[in-house]
């Protein structure tokens, strides 16, 4: 076992980081850095020329300055948490939006945290439920969802762990924190369901004292981040392989209880207390972002959903699905574990160094674009196989945990040389037999190859078909001819799309439109033309963008719309959409061109 720095640590401990001191991105992880402002005052760019209808809403937006000394703190962004415009990016960022009747001013989103220390001091002594009385001593750490202190028993206590331990970890969460709006933290429910689960620390007592909800837990040792740092910010492949198989085993037991962790990373894996029988045993802590993948009543997998305005986790290690706001499932914990293992091996992940409020978007793009070959070019083959497997899993797929464990067999050393105990992995292998990554399986399409994929996405409506006509792979020069012919036959354009700078359109006899105009412009959503048509009582009814940056905008009379607003941005403008929803608008169309996206919202009668 490598020599670790003295002291003990426990759940929700957040290390004082000195990682990534790289001259290429010196601002990211300095232990004492110049403050990064996560919310700042700014004016979004509105559509020129105004528009008709209601007057301007809002004026200059206001953000709340948030000092962020730890860019990798876990956090949760919920709908409505911020106000106003879209995300803020770097110098090449493109953001433009225009309204008919309402002109928007944007503000930057705020990062959401929790567990404020300065709300009120923690009590000097704690006694909750039927627990003994503990004296609150040194602070172990603070995270996004609480603070952790050492608690020393005032009298009695002879054990190192368990309810009779003389020293415990006390986790405090203030009653006014975000997670306690409706009573005790949700984490309490998770611990109640998991107490005794393999690899999860025991919670012995819980209750409220004064302004704080308090958990009394077993105290643990250093985190994997601490170990990695104490070893010169590197680990051997054999050590990381031990971590891999034991972490997979812990996640298997957690998943079997119906939960996903939601924040797998080096800081949340702790070893047992130094000098104790568990000093080489791995534990998974911090269930503040845990969620159910399985319905309690039916036992069925939860339904798939996607909310781009919601992010839960830690940006560096979060799965791509978490970045995209998809419902969490078992695959997400395993993808985060893959990033954790590669970080421990290589000391760095390719997306470290991004800064600013658009960081999550940039990190997500990088994760989606980089191939497993490049990610694992200096790693042993099992790590690449693991990454490929978990990043290509389906939403409701049951992981083959024994097979994943077996990937690392060749790297596991004899028992007396293992720096980490792998009891859980060994039991899994004995109970069900190891799978083989060479066993015959149905070939599966790989989702992430390191390059963007182009594809059509079709949305079907269950209504009876009307008289329709479609055209596809239409060059710009022939577009007018097809549209004119359709108009002569009583058809109007209902939908348009583009691929490889060719166009596709649906013409329909049942749109209810009375008149229609369109523009094929080299400018993406030509604002002046759109504003002019708005003045003539036309409303946008279909939009599409091409790879070369051009766009096709169709505007019609006879729509149900009374107001419209659109926005062009490099990132998905979920903050802006949230604000428009509150004003009564709803999304009717979205399109992209080159590196930018546009979202159209409308208000109906």
Coordinates of C-alpha atoms in Angstrom, one line a residue, residues 14 64 74 85 96 103 200 215 219 231 381 416 453 516 525 551 558:
X14 CA -13.7 17.9 -1.3
X64 CA -25.4 37.4 -9.4
X74 CA -20.7 18.9 -8.5
X85 CA -30.7 34.7 -22.5
X96 CA -28.3 36.7 -32.3
X103 CA -37.2 41.9 -27.8
X200 CA -21.5 2.2 0.6
X215 CA -25.9 12.4 9.2
X219 CA -15.3 7.9 9.0
X231 CA 1.8 9.3 -5.9
X381 CA -6.0 -2.1 -24.2
X416 CA -0.2 -9.8 -1.9
X453 CA -22.4 11.8 -38.0
X516 CA -47.0 31.9 -48.4
X525 CA -32.1 33.4 -41.1
X551 CA -31.0 29.0 -45.0
X558 CA -53.3 31.6 -41.8

